[in-house]
PDB file of C-alpha atoms in Angstrom:
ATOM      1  CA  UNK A   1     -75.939 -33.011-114.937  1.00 83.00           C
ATOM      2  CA  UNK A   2     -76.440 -33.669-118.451  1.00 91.00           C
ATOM      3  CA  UNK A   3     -74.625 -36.247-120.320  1.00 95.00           C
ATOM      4  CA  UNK A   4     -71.552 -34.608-122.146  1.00 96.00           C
ATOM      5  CA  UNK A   5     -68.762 -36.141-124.830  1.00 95.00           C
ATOM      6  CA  UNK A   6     -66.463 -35.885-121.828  1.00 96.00           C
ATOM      7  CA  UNK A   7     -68.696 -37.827-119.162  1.00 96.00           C
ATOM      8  CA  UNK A   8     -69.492 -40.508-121.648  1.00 96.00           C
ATOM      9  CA  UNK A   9     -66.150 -41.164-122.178  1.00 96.00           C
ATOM     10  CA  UNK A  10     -65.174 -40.811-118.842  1.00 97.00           C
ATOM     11  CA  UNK A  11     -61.850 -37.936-120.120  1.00 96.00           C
ATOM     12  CA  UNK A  12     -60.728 -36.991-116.633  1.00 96.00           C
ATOM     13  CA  UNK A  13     -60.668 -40.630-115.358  1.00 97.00           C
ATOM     14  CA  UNK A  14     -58.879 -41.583-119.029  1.00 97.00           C
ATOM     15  CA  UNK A  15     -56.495 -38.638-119.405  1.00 97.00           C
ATOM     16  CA  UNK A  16     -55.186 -39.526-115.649  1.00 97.00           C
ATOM     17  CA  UNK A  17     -53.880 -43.137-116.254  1.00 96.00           C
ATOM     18  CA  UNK A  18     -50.471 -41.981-118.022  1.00 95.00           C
ATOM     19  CA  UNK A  19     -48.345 -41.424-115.173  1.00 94.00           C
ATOM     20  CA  UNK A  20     -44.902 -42.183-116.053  1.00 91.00           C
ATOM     21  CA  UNK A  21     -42.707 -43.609-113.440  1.00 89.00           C
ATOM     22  CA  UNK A  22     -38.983 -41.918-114.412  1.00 87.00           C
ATOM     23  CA  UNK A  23     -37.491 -38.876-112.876  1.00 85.00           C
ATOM     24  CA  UNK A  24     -38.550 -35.970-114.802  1.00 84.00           C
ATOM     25  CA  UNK A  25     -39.854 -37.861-116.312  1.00 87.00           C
ATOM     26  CA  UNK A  26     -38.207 -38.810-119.394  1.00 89.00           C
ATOM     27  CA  UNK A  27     -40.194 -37.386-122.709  1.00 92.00           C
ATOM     28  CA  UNK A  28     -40.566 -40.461-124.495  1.00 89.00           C
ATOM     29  CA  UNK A  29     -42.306 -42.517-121.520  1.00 92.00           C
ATOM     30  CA  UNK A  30     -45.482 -40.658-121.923  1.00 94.00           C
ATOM     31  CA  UNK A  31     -45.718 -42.112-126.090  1.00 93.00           C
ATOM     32  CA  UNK A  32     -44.485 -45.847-124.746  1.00 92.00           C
ATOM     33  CA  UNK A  33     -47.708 -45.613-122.026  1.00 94.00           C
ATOM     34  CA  UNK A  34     -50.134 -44.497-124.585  1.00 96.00           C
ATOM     35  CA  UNK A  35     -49.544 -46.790-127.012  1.00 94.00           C
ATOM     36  CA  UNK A  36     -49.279 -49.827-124.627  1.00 93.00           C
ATOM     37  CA  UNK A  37     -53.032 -48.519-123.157  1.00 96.00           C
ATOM     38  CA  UNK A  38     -54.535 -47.888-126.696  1.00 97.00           C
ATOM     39  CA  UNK A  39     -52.849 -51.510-127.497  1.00 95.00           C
ATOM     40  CA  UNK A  40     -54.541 -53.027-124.583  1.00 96.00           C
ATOM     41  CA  UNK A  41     -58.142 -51.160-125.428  1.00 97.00           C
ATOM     42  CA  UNK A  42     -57.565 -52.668-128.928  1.00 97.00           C
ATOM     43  CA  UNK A  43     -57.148 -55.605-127.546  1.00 97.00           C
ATOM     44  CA  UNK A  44     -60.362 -55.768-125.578  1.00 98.00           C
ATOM     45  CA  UNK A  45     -62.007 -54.624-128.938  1.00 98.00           C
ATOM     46  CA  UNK A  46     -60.896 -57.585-130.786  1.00 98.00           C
ATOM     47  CA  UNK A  47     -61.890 -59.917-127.878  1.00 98.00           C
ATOM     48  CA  UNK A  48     -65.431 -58.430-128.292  1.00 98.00           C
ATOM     49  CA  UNK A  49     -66.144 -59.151-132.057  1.00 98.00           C
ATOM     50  CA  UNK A  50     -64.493 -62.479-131.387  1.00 98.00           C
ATOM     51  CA  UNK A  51     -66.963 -63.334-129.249  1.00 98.00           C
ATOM     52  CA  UNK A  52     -69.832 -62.151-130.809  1.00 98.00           C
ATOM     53  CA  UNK A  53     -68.233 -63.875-134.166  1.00 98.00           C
ATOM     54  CA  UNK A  54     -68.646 -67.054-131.983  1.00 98.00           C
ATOM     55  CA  UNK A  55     -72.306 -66.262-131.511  1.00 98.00           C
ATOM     56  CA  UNK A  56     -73.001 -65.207-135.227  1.00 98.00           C
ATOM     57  CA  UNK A  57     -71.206 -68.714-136.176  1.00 98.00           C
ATOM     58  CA  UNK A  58     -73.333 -70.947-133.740  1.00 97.00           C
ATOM     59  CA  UNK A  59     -76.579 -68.907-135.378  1.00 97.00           C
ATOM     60  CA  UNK A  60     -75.575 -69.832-139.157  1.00 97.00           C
ATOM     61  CA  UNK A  61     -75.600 -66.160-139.865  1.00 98.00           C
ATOM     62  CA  UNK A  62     -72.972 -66.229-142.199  1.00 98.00           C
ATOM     63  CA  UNK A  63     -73.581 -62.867-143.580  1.00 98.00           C
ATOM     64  CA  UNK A  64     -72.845 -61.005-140.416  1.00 98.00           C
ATOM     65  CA  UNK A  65     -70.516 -63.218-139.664  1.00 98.00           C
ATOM     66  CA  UNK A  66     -68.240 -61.904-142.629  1.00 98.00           C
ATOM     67  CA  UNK A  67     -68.824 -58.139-141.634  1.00 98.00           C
ATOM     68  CA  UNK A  68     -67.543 -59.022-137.841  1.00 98.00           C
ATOM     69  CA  UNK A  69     -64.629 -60.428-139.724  1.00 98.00           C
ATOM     70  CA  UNK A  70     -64.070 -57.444-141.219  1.00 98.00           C
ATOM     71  CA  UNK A  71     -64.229 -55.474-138.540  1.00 98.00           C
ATOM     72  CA  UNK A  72     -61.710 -57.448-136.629  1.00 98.00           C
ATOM     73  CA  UNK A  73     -59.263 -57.258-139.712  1.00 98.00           C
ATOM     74  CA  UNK A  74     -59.636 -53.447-139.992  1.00 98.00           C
ATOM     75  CA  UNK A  75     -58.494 -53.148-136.428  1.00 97.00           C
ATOM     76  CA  UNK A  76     -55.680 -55.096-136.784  1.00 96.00           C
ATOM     77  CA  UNK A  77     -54.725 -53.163-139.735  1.00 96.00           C
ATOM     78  CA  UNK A  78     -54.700 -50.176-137.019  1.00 96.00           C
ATOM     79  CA  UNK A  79     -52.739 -52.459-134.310  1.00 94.00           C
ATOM     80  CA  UNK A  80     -49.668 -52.999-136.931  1.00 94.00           C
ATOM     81  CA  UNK A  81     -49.787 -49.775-138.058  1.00 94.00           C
ATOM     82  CA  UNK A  82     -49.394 -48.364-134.180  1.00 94.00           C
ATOM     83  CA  UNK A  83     -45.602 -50.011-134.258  1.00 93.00           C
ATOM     84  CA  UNK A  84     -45.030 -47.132-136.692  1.00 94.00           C
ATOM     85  CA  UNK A  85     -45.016 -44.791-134.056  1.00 94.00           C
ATOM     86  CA  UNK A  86     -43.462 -46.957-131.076  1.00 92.00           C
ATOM     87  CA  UNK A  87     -40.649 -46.897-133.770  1.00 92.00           C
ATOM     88  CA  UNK A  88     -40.180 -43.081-134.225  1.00 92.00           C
ATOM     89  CA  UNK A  89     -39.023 -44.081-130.666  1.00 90.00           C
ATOM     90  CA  UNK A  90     -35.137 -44.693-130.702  1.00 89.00           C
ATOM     91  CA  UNK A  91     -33.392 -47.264-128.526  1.00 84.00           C
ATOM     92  CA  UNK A  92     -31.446 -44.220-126.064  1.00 86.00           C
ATOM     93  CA  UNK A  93     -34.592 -42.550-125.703  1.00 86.00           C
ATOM     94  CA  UNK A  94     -36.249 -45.886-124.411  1.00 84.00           C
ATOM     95  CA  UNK A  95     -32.919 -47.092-123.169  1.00 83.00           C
ATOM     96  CA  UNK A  96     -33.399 -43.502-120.774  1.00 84.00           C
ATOM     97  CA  UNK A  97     -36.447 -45.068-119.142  1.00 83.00           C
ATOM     98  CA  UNK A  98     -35.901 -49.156-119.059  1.00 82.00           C
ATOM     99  CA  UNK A  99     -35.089 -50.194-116.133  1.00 79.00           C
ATOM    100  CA  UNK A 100     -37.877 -48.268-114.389  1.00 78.00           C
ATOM    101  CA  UNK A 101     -40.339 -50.631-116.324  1.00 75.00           C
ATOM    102  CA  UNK A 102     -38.762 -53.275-113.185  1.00 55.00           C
ATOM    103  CA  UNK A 103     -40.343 -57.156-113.687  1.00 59.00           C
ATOM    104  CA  UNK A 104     -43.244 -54.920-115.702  1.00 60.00           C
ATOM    105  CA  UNK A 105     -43.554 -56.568-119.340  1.00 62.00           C
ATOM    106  CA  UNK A 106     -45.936 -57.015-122.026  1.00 60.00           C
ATOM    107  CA  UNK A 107     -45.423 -60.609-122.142  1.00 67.00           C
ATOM    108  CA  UNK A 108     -47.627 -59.915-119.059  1.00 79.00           C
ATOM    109  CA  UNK A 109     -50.347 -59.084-121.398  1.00 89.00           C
ATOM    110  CA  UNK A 110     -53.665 -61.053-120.066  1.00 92.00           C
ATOM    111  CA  UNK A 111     -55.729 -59.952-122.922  1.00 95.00           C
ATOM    112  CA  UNK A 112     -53.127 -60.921-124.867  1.00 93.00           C
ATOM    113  CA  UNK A 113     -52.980 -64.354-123.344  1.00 94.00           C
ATOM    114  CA  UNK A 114     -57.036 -64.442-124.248  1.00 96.00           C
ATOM    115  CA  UNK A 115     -56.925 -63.299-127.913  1.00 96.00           C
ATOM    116  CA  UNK A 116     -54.718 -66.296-128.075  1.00 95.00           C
ATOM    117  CA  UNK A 117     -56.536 -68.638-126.711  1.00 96.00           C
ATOM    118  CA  UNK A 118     -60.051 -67.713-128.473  1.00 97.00           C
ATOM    119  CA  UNK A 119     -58.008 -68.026-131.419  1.00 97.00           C
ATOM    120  CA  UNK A 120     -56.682 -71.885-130.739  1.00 95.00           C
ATOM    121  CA  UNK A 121     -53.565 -70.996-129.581  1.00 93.00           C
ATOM    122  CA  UNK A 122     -53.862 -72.504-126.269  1.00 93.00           C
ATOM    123  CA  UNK A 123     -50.969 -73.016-124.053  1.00 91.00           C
ATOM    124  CA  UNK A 124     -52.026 -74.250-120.033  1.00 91.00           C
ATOM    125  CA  UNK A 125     -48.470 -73.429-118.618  1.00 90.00           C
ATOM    126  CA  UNK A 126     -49.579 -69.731-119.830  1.00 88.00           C
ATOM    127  CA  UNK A 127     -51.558 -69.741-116.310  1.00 90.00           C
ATOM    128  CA  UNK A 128     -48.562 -70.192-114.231  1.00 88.00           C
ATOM    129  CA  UNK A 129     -47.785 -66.819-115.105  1.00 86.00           C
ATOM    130  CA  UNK A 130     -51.240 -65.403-113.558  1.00 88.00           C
ATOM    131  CA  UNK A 131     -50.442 -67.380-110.115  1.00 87.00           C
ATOM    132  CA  UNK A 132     -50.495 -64.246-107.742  1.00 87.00           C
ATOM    133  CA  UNK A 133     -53.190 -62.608-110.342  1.00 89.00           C
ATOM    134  CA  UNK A 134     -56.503 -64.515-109.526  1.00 91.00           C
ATOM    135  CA  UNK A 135     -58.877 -62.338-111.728  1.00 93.00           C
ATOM    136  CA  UNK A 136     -57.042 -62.965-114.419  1.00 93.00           C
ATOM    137  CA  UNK A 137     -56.160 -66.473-114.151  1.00 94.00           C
ATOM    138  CA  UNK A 138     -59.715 -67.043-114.117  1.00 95.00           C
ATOM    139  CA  UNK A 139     -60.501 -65.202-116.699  1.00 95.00           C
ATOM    140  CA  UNK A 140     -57.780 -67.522-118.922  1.00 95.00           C
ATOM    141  CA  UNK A 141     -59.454 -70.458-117.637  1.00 96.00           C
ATOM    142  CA  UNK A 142     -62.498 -69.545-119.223  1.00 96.00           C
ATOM    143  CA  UNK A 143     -60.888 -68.989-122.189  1.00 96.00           C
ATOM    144  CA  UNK A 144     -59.108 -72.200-122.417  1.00 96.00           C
ATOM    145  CA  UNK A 145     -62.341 -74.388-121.767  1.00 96.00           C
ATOM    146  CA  UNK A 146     -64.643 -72.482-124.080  1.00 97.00           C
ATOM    147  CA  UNK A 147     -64.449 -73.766-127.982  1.00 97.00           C
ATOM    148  CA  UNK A 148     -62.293 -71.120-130.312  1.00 97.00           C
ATOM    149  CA  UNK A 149     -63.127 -69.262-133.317  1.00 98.00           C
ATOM    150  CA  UNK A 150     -62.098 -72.543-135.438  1.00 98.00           C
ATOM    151  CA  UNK A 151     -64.867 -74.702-133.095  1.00 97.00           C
ATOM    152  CA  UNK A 152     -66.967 -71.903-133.913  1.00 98.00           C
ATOM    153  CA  UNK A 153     -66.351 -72.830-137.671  1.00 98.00           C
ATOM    154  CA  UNK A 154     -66.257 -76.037-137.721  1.00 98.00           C
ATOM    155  CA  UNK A 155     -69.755 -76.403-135.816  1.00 98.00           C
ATOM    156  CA  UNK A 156     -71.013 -74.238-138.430  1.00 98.00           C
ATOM    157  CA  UNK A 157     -69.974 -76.384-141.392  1.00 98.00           C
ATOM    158  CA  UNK A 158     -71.229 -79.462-139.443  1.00 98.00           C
ATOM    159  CA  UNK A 159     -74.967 -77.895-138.994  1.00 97.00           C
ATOM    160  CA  UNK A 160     -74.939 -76.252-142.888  1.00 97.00           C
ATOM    161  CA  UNK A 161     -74.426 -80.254-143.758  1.00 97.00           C
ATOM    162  CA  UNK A 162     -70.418 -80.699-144.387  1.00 98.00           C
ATOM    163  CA  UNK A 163     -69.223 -84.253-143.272  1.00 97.00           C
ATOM    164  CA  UNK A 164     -66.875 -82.395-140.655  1.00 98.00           C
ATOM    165  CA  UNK A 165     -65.275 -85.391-138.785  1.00 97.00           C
ATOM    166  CA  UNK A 166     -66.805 -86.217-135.637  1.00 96.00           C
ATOM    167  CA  UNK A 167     -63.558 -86.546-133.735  1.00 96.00           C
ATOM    168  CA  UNK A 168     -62.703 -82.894-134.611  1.00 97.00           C
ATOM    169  CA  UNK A 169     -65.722 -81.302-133.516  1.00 96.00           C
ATOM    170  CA  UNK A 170     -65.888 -83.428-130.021  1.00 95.00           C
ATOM    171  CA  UNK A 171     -62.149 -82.802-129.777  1.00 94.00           C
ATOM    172  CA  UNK A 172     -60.653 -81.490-125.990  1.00 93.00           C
ATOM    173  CA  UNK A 173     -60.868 -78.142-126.149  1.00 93.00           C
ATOM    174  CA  UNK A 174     -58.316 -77.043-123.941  1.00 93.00           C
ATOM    175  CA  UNK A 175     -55.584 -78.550-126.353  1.00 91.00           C
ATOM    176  CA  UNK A 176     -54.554 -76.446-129.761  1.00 91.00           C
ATOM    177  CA  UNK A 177     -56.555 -77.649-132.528  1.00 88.00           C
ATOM    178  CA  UNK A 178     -53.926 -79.705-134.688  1.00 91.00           C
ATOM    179  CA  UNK A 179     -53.580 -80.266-138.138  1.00 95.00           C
ATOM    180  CA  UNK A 180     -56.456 -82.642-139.331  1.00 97.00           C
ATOM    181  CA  UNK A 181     -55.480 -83.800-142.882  1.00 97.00           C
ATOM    182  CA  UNK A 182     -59.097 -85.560-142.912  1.00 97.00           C
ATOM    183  CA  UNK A 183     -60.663 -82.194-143.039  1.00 98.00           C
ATOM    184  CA  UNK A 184     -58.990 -81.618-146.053  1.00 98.00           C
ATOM    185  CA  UNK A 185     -61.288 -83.253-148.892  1.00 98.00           C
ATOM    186  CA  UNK A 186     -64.570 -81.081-146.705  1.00 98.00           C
ATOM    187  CA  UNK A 187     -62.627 -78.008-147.039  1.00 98.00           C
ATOM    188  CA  UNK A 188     -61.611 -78.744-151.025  1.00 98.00           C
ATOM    189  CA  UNK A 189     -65.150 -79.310-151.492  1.00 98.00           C
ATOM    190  CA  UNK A 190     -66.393 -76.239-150.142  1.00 98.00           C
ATOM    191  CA  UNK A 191     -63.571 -73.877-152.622  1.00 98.00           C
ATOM    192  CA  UNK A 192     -64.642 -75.487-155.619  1.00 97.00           C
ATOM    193  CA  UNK A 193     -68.440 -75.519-155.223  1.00 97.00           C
ATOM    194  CA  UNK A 194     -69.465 -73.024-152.100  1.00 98.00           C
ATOM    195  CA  UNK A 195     -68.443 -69.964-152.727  1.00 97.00           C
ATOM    196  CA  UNK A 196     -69.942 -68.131-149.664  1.00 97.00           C
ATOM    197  CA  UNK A 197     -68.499 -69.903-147.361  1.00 98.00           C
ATOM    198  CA  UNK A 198     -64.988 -70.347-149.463  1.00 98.00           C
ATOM    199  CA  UNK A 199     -65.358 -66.186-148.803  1.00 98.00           C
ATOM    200  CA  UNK A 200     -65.833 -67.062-144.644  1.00 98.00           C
ATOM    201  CA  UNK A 201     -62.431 -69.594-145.045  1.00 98.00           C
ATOM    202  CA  UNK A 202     -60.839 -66.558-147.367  1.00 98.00           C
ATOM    203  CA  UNK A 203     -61.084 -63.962-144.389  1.00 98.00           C
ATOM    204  CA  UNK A 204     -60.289 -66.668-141.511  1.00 98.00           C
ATOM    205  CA  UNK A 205     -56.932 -67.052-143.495  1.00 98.00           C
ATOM    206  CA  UNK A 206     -56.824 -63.217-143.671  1.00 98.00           C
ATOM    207  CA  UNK A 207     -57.300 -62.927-139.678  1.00 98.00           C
ATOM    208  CA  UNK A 208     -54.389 -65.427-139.460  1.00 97.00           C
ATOM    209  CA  UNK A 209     -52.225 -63.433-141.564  1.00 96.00           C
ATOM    210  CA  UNK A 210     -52.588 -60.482-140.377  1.00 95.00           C
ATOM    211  CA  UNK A 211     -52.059 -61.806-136.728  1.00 94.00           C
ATOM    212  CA  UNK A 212     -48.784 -62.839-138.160  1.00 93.00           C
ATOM    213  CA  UNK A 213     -47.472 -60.076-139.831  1.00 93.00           C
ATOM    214  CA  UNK A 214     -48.288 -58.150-136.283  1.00 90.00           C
ATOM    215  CA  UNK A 215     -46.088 -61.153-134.440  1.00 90.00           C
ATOM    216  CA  UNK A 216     -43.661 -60.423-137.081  1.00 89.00           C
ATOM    217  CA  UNK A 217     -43.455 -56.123-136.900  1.00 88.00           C
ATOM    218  CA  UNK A 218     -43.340 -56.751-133.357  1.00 86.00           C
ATOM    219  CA  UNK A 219     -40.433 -58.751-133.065  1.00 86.00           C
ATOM    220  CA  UNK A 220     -38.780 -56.416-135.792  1.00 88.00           C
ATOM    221  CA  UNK A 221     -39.626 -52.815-133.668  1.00 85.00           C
ATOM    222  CA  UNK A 222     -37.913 -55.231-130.137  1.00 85.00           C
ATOM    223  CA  UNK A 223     -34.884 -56.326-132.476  1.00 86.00           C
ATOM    224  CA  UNK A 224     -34.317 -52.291-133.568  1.00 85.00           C
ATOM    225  CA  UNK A 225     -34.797 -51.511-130.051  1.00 81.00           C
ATOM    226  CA  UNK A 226     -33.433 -53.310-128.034  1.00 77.00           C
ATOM    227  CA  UNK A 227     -31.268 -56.039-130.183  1.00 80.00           C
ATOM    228  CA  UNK A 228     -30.535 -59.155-128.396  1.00 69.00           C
ATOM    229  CA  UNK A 229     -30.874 -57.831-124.788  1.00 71.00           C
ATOM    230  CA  UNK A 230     -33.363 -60.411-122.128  1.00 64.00           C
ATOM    231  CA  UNK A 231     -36.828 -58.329-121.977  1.00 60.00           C
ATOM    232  CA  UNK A 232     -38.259 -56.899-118.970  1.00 58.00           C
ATOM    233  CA  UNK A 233     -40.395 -59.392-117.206  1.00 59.00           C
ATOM    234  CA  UNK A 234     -38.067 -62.733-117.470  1.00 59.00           C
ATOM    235  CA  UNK A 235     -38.859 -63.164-121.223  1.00 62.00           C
ATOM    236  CA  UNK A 236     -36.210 -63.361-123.333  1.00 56.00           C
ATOM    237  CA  UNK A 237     -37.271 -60.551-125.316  1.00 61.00           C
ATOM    238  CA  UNK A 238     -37.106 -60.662-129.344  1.00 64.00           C
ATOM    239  CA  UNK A 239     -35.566 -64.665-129.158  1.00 66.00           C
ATOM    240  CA  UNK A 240     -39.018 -65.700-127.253  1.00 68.00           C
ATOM    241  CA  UNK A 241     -41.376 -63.516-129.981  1.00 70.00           C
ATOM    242  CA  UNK A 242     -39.160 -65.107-132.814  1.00 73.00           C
ATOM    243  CA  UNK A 243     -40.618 -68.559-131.630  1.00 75.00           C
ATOM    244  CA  UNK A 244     -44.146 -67.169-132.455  1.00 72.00           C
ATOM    245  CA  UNK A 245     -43.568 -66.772-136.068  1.00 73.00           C
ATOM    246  CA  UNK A 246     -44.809 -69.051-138.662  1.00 79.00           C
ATOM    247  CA  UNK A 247     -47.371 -70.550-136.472  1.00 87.00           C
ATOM    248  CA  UNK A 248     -50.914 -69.962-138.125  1.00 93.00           C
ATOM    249  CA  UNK A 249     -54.151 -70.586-136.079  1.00 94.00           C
ATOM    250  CA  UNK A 250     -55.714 -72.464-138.712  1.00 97.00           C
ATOM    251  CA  UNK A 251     -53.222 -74.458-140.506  1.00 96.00           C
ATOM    252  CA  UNK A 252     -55.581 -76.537-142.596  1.00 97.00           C
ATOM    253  CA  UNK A 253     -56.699 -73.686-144.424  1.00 98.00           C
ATOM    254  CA  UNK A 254     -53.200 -72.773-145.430  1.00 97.00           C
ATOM    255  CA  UNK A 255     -52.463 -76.741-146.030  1.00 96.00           C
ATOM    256  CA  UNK A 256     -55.504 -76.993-148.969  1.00 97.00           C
ATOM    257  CA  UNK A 257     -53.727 -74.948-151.090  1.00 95.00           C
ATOM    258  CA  UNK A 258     -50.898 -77.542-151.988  1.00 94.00           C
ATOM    259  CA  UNK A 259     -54.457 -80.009-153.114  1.00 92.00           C
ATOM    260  CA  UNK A 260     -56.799 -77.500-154.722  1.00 89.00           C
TER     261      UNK A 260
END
């Protein structure tokens, strides 16, 4: 047979994977399953370009380098804007298909889990969670011994001939990259007198915001949702995402701008 749109993309296998678990089942289950799937394909997306961002850092290829960037930062644009529609959503009409959802939550979310830790938010105790879930426990193990996106960067200054500190680039990197104050005077130096690579630092910080203002819509659709109620899964639903606020990925970027 000839290849069609529809065997490319694999429809009848796709279209088949929303199969909502309520008695009638309840309208609004069918929108909460779609979105969580197009989330999670989103997700994967991200992961992708991160990866090959990685690459395109380690190669000095700063050019493409800033169009992955962008790429990552127009998706993201997408992922906030998806809360939109969770939100046309009200809390009776999920409230009608809750509890079915059982121990099922997205704090679950593996990929999730990985887009944080390529990112340098890296948490071990997150594997404890994956204990009964091999595949995916080894997949986060990967992720938390490979260098992030800020290695990534900071191996690139270091080869283009900034005096990055030795101690940060050889740092463990299965630990969160702290805040590194010594860094500081490098990264000064580069916004006053690189301005190529001040326009790399310039769309790190805008990956880091918009990862926050997602952390931030997302606890905001849970709040109008579901208020103070424990989340599905053990999590303590919006008080757990609240914690994630106001914790960027690359601090020192956000520090310089007190000393510039």
């Amino acid at each position: 047979m000839p290849l069609t749109y529809s065997s490319y993309l694999k429809l009848d296998e796709l279209l088949g994977l929303q199969r909502p678990v309520s008695e009638g089942p309840e309208h609004d289950e069918t929108l909460f399953i779609v979105i969580h799937q197009v989330y999670e394909l989103w997700f994967k997306q991200i992961l992708h370009e991160l990866d090959y961002l990685k690459l395109l850092l380690e190669r000095g290829d700063l050019p493409r380098s800033m169009d992955t960037l962008k790429r990552v930062l127009t998706i993201l644009k997408v992922v906030v804007a998806q809360i939109d529609v969770l939100e046309t959503m009200t809390p009776l009409e999920f409230l009608s298909f809750r509890d079915r959802l059982e121990s099922g939550s997205g704090f679950q979310s593996f990929q999730f889990r990985e887009l944080e830790f390529v990112l340098g938010a890296k948490n071990p105790a997150a594997l404890e969670r994956y204990r009964d879930m091999p595949e995916y426990r080894q997949r986060l193990e990967a992720r938390l011994a490979a260098p992030t996106v800020w290695d990534a960067f900071l191996r690139f200054l270091d080869r283009a001939g900034h005096p990055v500190p030795r101690g940060l680039i050889e740092r463990d990197r299965t630990r969160k990259a702290e805040p590194a104050p010594e860094l500081h005077p490098v990264l000064i130096e580069i916004y006053r007198r690189n301005p190529a690579v001040r326009s790399l630092c310039e769309r790190l910080v805008d990956l880091d915001e918009g990862l926050q203002e997602w952390r931030y819509r997302h606890v905001k659709m849970v709040q109008r949702t579901i208020g103070t109620r424990g989340g599905t899964g053990g999590s303590a639903g919006a008080a757990y995402l609240a914690t994630t606020l106001d914790q960027p990925l690359f601090p020192d970027l956000w520090a310089i701008r007190t000393e510039l």
